[in-house]
Amino acid sequence: MTAKNSADSALVLFSGGQDSTTCLAWALARFAWVETVGFDYGQRHAVELEARVRILAAVHSRFPQWSDRLGEDQLLALDVLKQIGGSALTDATKIEMGRDGLPTSFVPGRNVLFLTAAAALGYRRGIADLVGGMCETDFSGYPDCREKTITATAEALTLALDRRVTVHTPLMYIDKGQTWALAEELGGRALVDLIIEETVTCYEGDRVHRHDWGYGCGVCPACDLRAKGYARYTGA
Ligand code: ZN
């Protein structure tokens, strides 16, 4: 099945994490037809990619209001990022502050590459609206999460494809506590529970240690942000 009406369709960049799952719900609440795309870029932890499949199945089974709108999922290989290497997300490197002033978890070019691949897929599928979880509120300083970068990339893609490309970033100016609240607003407690049980945010890919905010090592920067956000959301 392809997009029914391109003006009312969206393609969500869906990694299986908390942010992109919230973006998926945001898109399902707004667009009549929603497709998803994920990227296998040689990330160290395949658990993220497994989480994607479980979350999409759960949307179909637990959210009847969205099930009919959720269309095809694609997983694209972008292993060029792994070949380039040098990031703690693709190599066995410790997450710490790098000499460039950014955490070693920074993957140079990742979001621009992801948006380019998503826009190209959208071109083929007749979808001009992309949705991504980029956020500059608690973005660890990643320059490719800034709104300015995303807007400029959308402009470049619109020129490159000679067709409108819009990138929606519903999380751009909210923090992790507000992201939990947005999930509840969109999908009620059922969506919050799904995010807790199934999404993977942890840089170590930990699915062993269960906290009130979900699974994770509890100490990496991603777990730290997620835990603090959950505490703010619940008022703990
Ligand atoms: Zn962690």
PDB file of N, CA and C in Angstrom, residues 132-200:
ATOM      1  N   GLY A 132      10.564  13.990  12.788  1.00  0.00           N
ATOM      2  CA  GLY A 132      11.749  13.494  13.486  1.00  0.00           C
ATOM      3  C   GLY A 132      11.811  13.996  14.914  1.00  0.00           C
ATOM      4  N   GLY A 133      12.496  13.255  15.758  1.00  0.00           N
ATOM      5  CA  GLY A 133      12.540  13.578  17.187  1.00  0.00           C
ATOM      6  C   GLY A 133      13.679  14.496  17.587  1.00  0.00           C
ATOM      7  N   MET A 134      14.257  15.219  16.623  1.00  0.00           N
ATOM      8  CA  MET A 134      15.369  16.103  16.973  1.00  0.00           C
ATOM      9  C   MET A 134      14.900  17.156  17.980  1.00  0.00           C
ATOM     10  N   CYS A 135      15.821  17.489  18.875  1.00  0.00           N
ATOM     11  CA  CYS A 135      15.438  18.346  19.995  1.00  0.00           C
ATOM     12  C   CYS A 135      16.648  19.154  20.402  1.00  0.00           C
ATOM     13  N   GLU A 136      16.501  20.468  20.506  1.00  0.00           N
ATOM     14  CA  GLU A 136      17.661  21.251  20.929  1.00  0.00           C
ATOM     15  C   GLU A 136      17.578  21.677  22.388  1.00  0.00           C
ATOM     16  N   THR A 137      16.577  21.171  23.113  1.00  0.00           N
ATOM     17  CA  THR A 137      16.428  21.551  24.514  1.00  0.00           C
ATOM     18  C   THR A 137      17.468  20.849  25.391  1.00  0.00           C
ATOM     19  N   ASP A 138      17.543  19.512  25.264  1.00  0.00           N
ATOM     20  CA  ASP A 138      18.592  18.801  26.002  1.00  0.00           C
ATOM     21  C   ASP A 138      19.306  17.889  25.020  1.00  0.00           C
ATOM     22  N   PHE A 139      20.007  18.533  24.099  1.00  0.00           N
ATOM     23  CA  PHE A 139      20.529  17.840  22.910  1.00  0.00           C
ATOM     24  C   PHE A 139      21.999  17.478  23.012  1.00  0.00           C
ATOM     25  N   SER A 140      22.547  17.541  24.224  1.00  0.00           N
ATOM     26  CA  SER A 140      23.955  17.170  24.435  1.00  0.00           C
ATOM     27  C   SER A 140      24.905  17.967  23.546  1.00  0.00           C
ATOM     28  N   GLY A 141      24.433  19.063  22.962  1.00  0.00           N
ATOM     29  CA  GLY A 141      25.302  19.881  22.116  1.00  0.00           C
ATOM     30  C   GLY A 141      25.437  19.386  20.688  1.00  0.00           C
ATOM     31  N   TYR A 142      24.688  18.341  20.296  1.00  0.00           N
ATOM     32  CA  TYR A 142      24.804  17.837  18.922  1.00  0.00           C
ATOM     33  C   TYR A 142      24.341  18.928  17.941  1.00  0.00           C
ATOM     34  N   PRO A 143      25.251  19.402  17.085  1.00  0.00           N
ATOM     35  CA  PRO A 143      24.862  20.513  16.192  1.00  0.00           C
ATOM     36  C   PRO A 143      23.819  20.121  15.157  1.00  0.00           C
ATOM     37  N   ASP A 144      23.684  18.818  14.862  1.00  0.00           N
ATOM     38  CA  ASP A 144      22.702  18.426  13.840  1.00  0.00           C
ATOM     39  C   ASP A 144      21.312  18.198  14.431  1.00  0.00           C
ATOM     40  N   CYS A 145      21.114  18.542  15.705  1.00  0.00           N
ATOM     41  CA  CYS A 145      19.783  18.498  16.315  1.00  0.00           C
ATOM     42  C   CYS A 145      19.145  19.883  16.374  1.00  0.00           C
ATOM     43  N   ARG A 146      19.913  20.919  16.032  1.00  0.00           N
ATOM     44  CA  ARG A 146      19.384  22.280  16.135  1.00  0.00           C
ATOM     45  C   ARG A 146      18.341  22.553  15.052  1.00  0.00           C
ATOM     46  N   GLU A 147      17.366  23.375  15.406  1.00  0.00           N
ATOM     47  CA  GLU A 147      16.320  23.684  14.429  1.00  0.00           C
ATOM     48  C   GLU A 147      16.902  24.293  13.156  1.00  0.00           C
ATOM     49  N   LYS A 148      17.934  25.135  13.347  1.00  0.00           N
ATOM     50  CA  LYS A 148      18.556  25.783  12.189  1.00  0.00           C
ATOM     51  C   LYS A 148      19.107  24.748  11.201  1.00  0.00           C
ATOM     52  N   THR A 149      19.725  23.712  11.740  1.00  0.00           N
ATOM     53  CA  THR A 149      20.257  22.645  10.869  1.00  0.00           C
ATOM     54  C   THR A 149      19.127  21.937  10.133  1.00  0.00           C
ATOM     55  N   ILE A 150      18.056  21.639  10.878  1.00  0.00           N
ATOM     56  CA  ILE A 150      16.941  20.874  10.296  1.00  0.00           C
ATOM     57  C   ILE A 150      16.236  21.702   9.219  1.00  0.00           C
ATOM     58  N   THR A 151      16.008  22.988   9.500  1.00  0.00           N
ATOM     59  CA  THR A 151      15.339  23.861   8.531  1.00  0.00           C
ATOM     60  C   THR A 151      16.181  24.000   7.263  1.00  0.00           C
ATOM     61  N   ALA A 152      17.483  24.189   7.449  1.00  0.00           N
ATOM     62  CA  ALA A 152      18.372  24.339   6.286  1.00  0.00           C
ATOM     63  C   ALA A 152      18.415  23.047   5.470  1.00  0.00           C
ATOM     64  N   THR A 153      18.397  21.899   6.161  1.00  0.00           N
ATOM     65  CA  THR A 153      18.417  20.612   5.459  1.00  0.00           C
ATOM     66  C   THR A 153      17.125  20.430   4.654  1.00  0.00           C
ATOM     67  N   ALA A 154      15.988  20.792   5.251  1.00  0.00           N
ATOM     68  CA  ALA A 154      14.706  20.676   4.539  1.00  0.00           C
ATOM     69  C   ALA A 154      14.717  21.565   3.293  1.00  0.00           C
ATOM     70  N   GLU A 155      15.311  22.754   3.434  1.00  0.00           N
ATOM     71  CA  GLU A 155      15.398  23.667   2.287  1.00  0.00           C
ATOM     72  C   GLU A 155      16.265  23.071   1.189  1.00  0.00           C
ATOM     73  N   ALA A 156      17.403  22.508   1.596  1.00  0.00           N
ATOM     74  CA  ALA A 156      18.321  21.910   0.619  1.00  0.00           C
ATOM     75  C   ALA A 156      17.649  20.729  -0.084  1.00  0.00           C
ATOM     76  N   LEU A 157      16.902  19.926   0.670  1.00  0.00           N
ATOM     77  CA  LEU A 157      16.237  18.759   0.081  1.00  0.00           C
ATOM     78  C   LEU A 157      15.110  19.182  -0.859  1.00  0.00           C
ATOM     79  N   THR A 158      14.413  20.257  -0.489  1.00  0.00           N
ATOM     80  CA  THR A 158      13.349  20.769  -1.357  1.00  0.00           C
ATOM     81  C   THR A 158      13.939  21.183  -2.709  1.00  0.00           C
ATOM     82  N   LEU A 159      15.114  21.833  -2.662  1.00  0.00           N
ATOM     83  CA  LEU A 159      15.789  22.213  -3.909  1.00  0.00           C
ATOM     84  C   LEU A 159      16.296  20.982  -4.660  1.00  0.00           C
ATOM     85  N   ALA A 160      16.885  20.051  -3.894  1.00  0.00           N
ATOM     86  CA  ALA A 160      17.519  18.893  -4.523  1.00  0.00           C
ATOM     87  C   ALA A 160      16.501  17.983  -5.203  1.00  0.00           C
ATOM     88  N   LEU A 161      15.293  17.900  -4.627  1.00  0.00           N
ATOM     89  CA  LEU A 161      14.267  17.010  -5.185  1.00  0.00           C
ATOM     90  C   LEU A 161      13.292  17.775  -6.080  1.00  0.00           C
ATOM     91  N   ASP A 162      13.411  19.096  -6.055  1.00  0.00           N
ATOM     92  CA  ASP A 162      12.469  19.957  -6.775  1.00  0.00           C
ATOM     93  C   ASP A 162      11.026  19.613  -6.390  1.00  0.00           C
ATOM     94  N   ARG A 163      10.850  19.380  -5.122  1.00  0.00           N
ATOM     95  CA  ARG A 163       9.538  19.040  -4.562  1.00  0.00           C
ATOM     96  C   ARG A 163       9.579  19.411  -3.082  1.00  0.00           C
ATOM     97  N   ARG A 164       8.481  19.902  -2.551  1.00  0.00           N
ATOM     98  CA  ARG A 164       8.461  20.328  -1.155  1.00  0.00           C
ATOM     99  C   ARG A 164       8.879  19.199  -0.202  1.00  0.00           C
ATOM    100  N   VAL A 165       9.768  19.507   0.723  1.00  0.00           N
ATOM    101  CA  VAL A 165      10.080  18.596   1.832  1.00  0.00           C
ATOM    102  C   VAL A 165       9.917  19.406   3.120  1.00  0.00           C
ATOM    103  N   THR A 166       9.027  18.959   3.997  1.00  0.00           N
ATOM    104  CA  THR A 166       8.839  19.614   5.290  1.00  0.00           C
ATOM    105  C   THR A 166       9.276  18.650   6.380  1.00  0.00           C
ATOM    106  N   VAL A 167      10.057  19.164   7.333  1.00  0.00           N
ATOM    107  CA  VAL A 167      10.474  18.321   8.456  1.00  0.00           C
ATOM    108  C   VAL A 167       9.801  18.847   9.724  1.00  0.00           C
ATOM    109  N   HIS A 168       8.933  18.049  10.303  1.00  0.00           N
ATOM    110  CA  HIS A 168       8.262  18.406  11.558  1.00  0.00           C
ATOM    111  C   HIS A 168       9.091  17.870  12.723  1.00  0.00           C
ATOM    112  N   THR A 169       9.342  18.726  13.704  1.00  0.00           N
ATOM    113  CA  THR A 169      10.125  18.303  14.878  1.00  0.00           C
ATOM    114  C   THR A 169       9.351  18.685  16.145  1.00  0.00           C
ATOM    115  N   PRO A 170       8.336  17.892  16.495  1.00  0.00           N
ATOM    116  CA  PRO A 170       7.461  18.269  17.618  1.00  0.00           C
ATOM    117  C   PRO A 170       8.163  18.356  18.974  1.00  0.00           C
ATOM    118  N   LEU A 171       9.370  17.781  19.083  1.00  0.00           N
ATOM    119  CA  LEU A 171      10.054  17.790  20.381  1.00  0.00           C
ATOM    120  C   LEU A 171      11.120  18.885  20.468  1.00  0.00           C
ATOM    121  N   MET A 172      11.274  19.676  19.411  1.00  0.00           N
ATOM    122  CA  MET A 172      12.417  20.607  19.309  1.00  0.00           C
ATOM    123  C   MET A 172      12.610  21.462  20.559  1.00  0.00           C
ATOM    124  N   TYR A 173      11.520  22.014  21.088  1.00  0.00           N
ATOM    125  CA  TYR A 173      11.681  22.953  22.214  1.00  0.00           C
ATOM    126  C   TYR A 173      11.068  22.454  23.518  1.00  0.00           C
ATOM    127  N   ILE A 174      10.889  21.147  23.648  1.00  0.00           N
ATOM    128  CA  ILE A 174      10.417  20.629  24.935  1.00  0.00           C
ATOM    129  C   ILE A 174      11.500  19.738  25.558  1.00  0.00           C
ATOM    130  N   ASP A 175      11.460  19.625  26.880  1.00  0.00           N
ATOM    131  CA  ASP A 175      12.471  18.788  27.539  1.00  0.00           C
ATOM    132  C   ASP A 175      11.910  17.369  27.728  1.00  0.00           C
ATOM    133  N   LYS A 176      12.735  16.495  28.325  1.00  0.00           N
ATOM    134  CA  LYS A 176      12.353  15.083  28.434  1.00  0.00           C
ATOM    135  C   LYS A 176      11.128  14.871  29.335  1.00  0.00           C
ATOM    136  N   GLY A 177      10.965  15.753  30.322  1.00  0.00           N
ATOM    137  CA  GLY A 177       9.769  15.649  31.171  1.00  0.00           C
ATOM    138  C   GLY A 177       8.522  15.946  30.351  1.00  0.00           C
ATOM    139  N   GLN A 178       8.614  16.987  29.518  1.00  0.00           N
ATOM    140  CA  GLN A 178       7.477  17.356  28.671  1.00  0.00           C
ATOM    141  C   GLN A 178       7.234  16.321  27.576  1.00  0.00           C
ATOM    142  N   THR A 179       8.281  15.594  27.172  1.00  0.00           N
ATOM    143  CA  THR A 179       8.089  14.536  26.172  1.00  0.00           C
ATOM    144  C   THR A 179       7.224  13.413  26.747  1.00  0.00           C
ATOM    145  N   TRP A 180       7.464  13.064  28.037  1.00  0.00           N
ATOM    146  CA  TRP A 180       6.601  12.059  28.682  1.00  0.00           C
ATOM    147  C   TRP A 180       5.155  12.574  28.746  1.00  0.00           C
ATOM    148  N   ALA A 181       4.998  13.845  29.099  1.00  0.00           N
ATOM    149  CA  ALA A 181       3.649  14.412  29.212  1.00  0.00           C
ATOM    150  C   ALA A 181       2.951  14.437  27.849  1.00  0.00           C
ATOM    151  N   LEU A 182       3.725  14.729  26.797  1.00  0.00           N
ATOM    152  CA  LEU A 182       3.149  14.739  25.448  1.00  0.00           C
ATOM    153  C   LEU A 182       2.660  13.340  25.062  1.00  0.00           C
ATOM    154  N   ALA A 183       3.427  12.323  25.431  1.00  0.00           N
ATOM    155  CA  ALA A 183       3.014  10.945  25.136  1.00  0.00           C
ATOM    156  C   ALA A 183       1.679  10.640  25.808  1.00  0.00           C
ATOM    157  N   GLU A 184       1.547  11.072  27.061  1.00  0.00           N
ATOM    158  CA  GLU A 184       0.287  10.806  27.772  1.00  0.00           C
ATOM    159  C   GLU A 184      -0.878  11.543  27.117  1.00  0.00           C
ATOM    160  N   GLU A 185      -0.600  12.800  26.710  1.00  0.00           N
ATOM    161  CA  GLU A 185      -1.637  13.592  26.051  1.00  0.00           C
ATOM    162  C   GLU A 185      -2.100  12.922  24.745  1.00  0.00           C
ATOM    163  N   LEU A 186      -1.161  12.316  24.042  1.00  0.00           N
ATOM    164  CA  LEU A 186      -1.481  11.732  22.734  1.00  0.00           C
ATOM    165  C   LEU A 186      -2.108  10.348  22.848  1.00  0.00           C
ATOM    166  N   GLY A 187      -1.594   9.531  23.758  1.00  0.00           N
ATOM    167  CA  GLY A 187      -2.025   8.135  23.777  1.00  0.00           C
ATOM    168  C   GLY A 187      -2.397   7.612  25.150  1.00  0.00           C
ATOM    169  N   GLY A 188      -2.554   8.537  26.105  1.00  0.00           N
ATOM    170  CA  GLY A 188      -2.955   8.121  27.448  1.00  0.00           C
ATOM    171  C   GLY A 188      -1.895   7.281  28.143  1.00  0.00           C
ATOM    172  N   ARG A 189      -2.294   6.707  29.250  1.00  0.00           N
ATOM    173  CA  ARG A 189      -1.369   5.890  30.038  1.00  0.00           C
ATOM    174  C   ARG A 189      -0.874   4.673  29.234  1.00  0.00           C
ATOM    175  N   ALA A 190      -1.716   4.198  28.312  1.00  0.00           N
ATOM    176  CA  ALA A 190      -1.328   3.030  27.504  1.00  0.00           C
ATOM    177  C   ALA A 190      -0.064   3.324  26.703  1.00  0.00           C
ATOM    178  N   LEU A 191       0.054   4.555  26.194  1.00  0.00           N
ATOM    179  CA  LEU A 191       1.242   4.901  25.411  1.00  0.00           C
ATOM    180  C   LEU A 191       2.452   5.092  26.331  1.00  0.00           C
ATOM    181  N   VAL A 192       2.231   5.704  27.494  1.00  0.00           N
ATOM    182  CA  VAL A 192       3.327   5.865  28.458  1.00  0.00           C
ATOM    183  C   VAL A 192       3.860   4.480  28.851  1.00  0.00           C
ATOM    184  N   ASP A 193       2.946   3.539  29.104  1.00  0.00           N
ATOM    185  CA  ASP A 193       3.358   2.179  29.484  1.00  0.00           C
ATOM    186  C   ASP A 193       4.130   1.489  28.360  1.00  0.00           C
ATOM    187  N   LEU A 194       3.670   1.700  27.130  1.00  0.00           N
ATOM    188  CA  LEU A 194       4.364   1.102  25.982  1.00  0.00           C
ATOM    189  C   LEU A 194       5.788   1.657  25.876  1.00  0.00           C
ATOM    190  N   ILE A 195       5.918   2.963  26.077  1.00  0.00           N
ATOM    191  CA  ILE A 195       7.244   3.600  26.005  1.00  0.00           C
ATOM    192  C   ILE A 195       8.145   3.066  27.120  1.00  0.00           C
ATOM    193  N   ILE A 196       7.588   2.925  28.318  1.00  0.00           N
ATOM    194  CA  ILE A 196       8.378   2.397  29.440  1.00  0.00           C
ATOM    195  C   ILE A 196       8.852   0.975  29.137  1.00  0.00           C
ATOM    196  N   GLU A 197       7.946   0.132  28.680  1.00  0.00           N
ATOM    197  CA  GLU A 197       8.269  -1.291  28.527  1.00  0.00           C
ATOM    198  C   GLU A 197       9.123  -1.602  27.302  1.00  0.00           C
ATOM    199  N   GLU A 198       8.906  -0.886  26.213  1.00  0.00           N
ATOM    200  CA  GLU A 198       9.495  -1.344  24.949  1.00  0.00           C
ATOM    201  C   GLU A 198      10.558  -0.450  24.329  1.00  0.00           C
ATOM    202  N   THR A 199      10.572   0.847  24.631  1.00  0.00           N
ATOM    203  CA  THR A 199      11.533   1.696  23.921  1.00  0.00           C
ATOM    204  C   THR A 199      12.936   1.580  24.517  1.00  0.00           C
ATOM    205  N   VAL A 200      13.919   1.763  23.676  1.00  0.00           N
ATOM    206  CA  VAL A 200      15.311   1.691  24.106  1.00  0.00           C
ATOM    207  C   VAL A 200      15.969   3.047  23.867  1.00  0.00           C
TER     208      VAL A 200
END
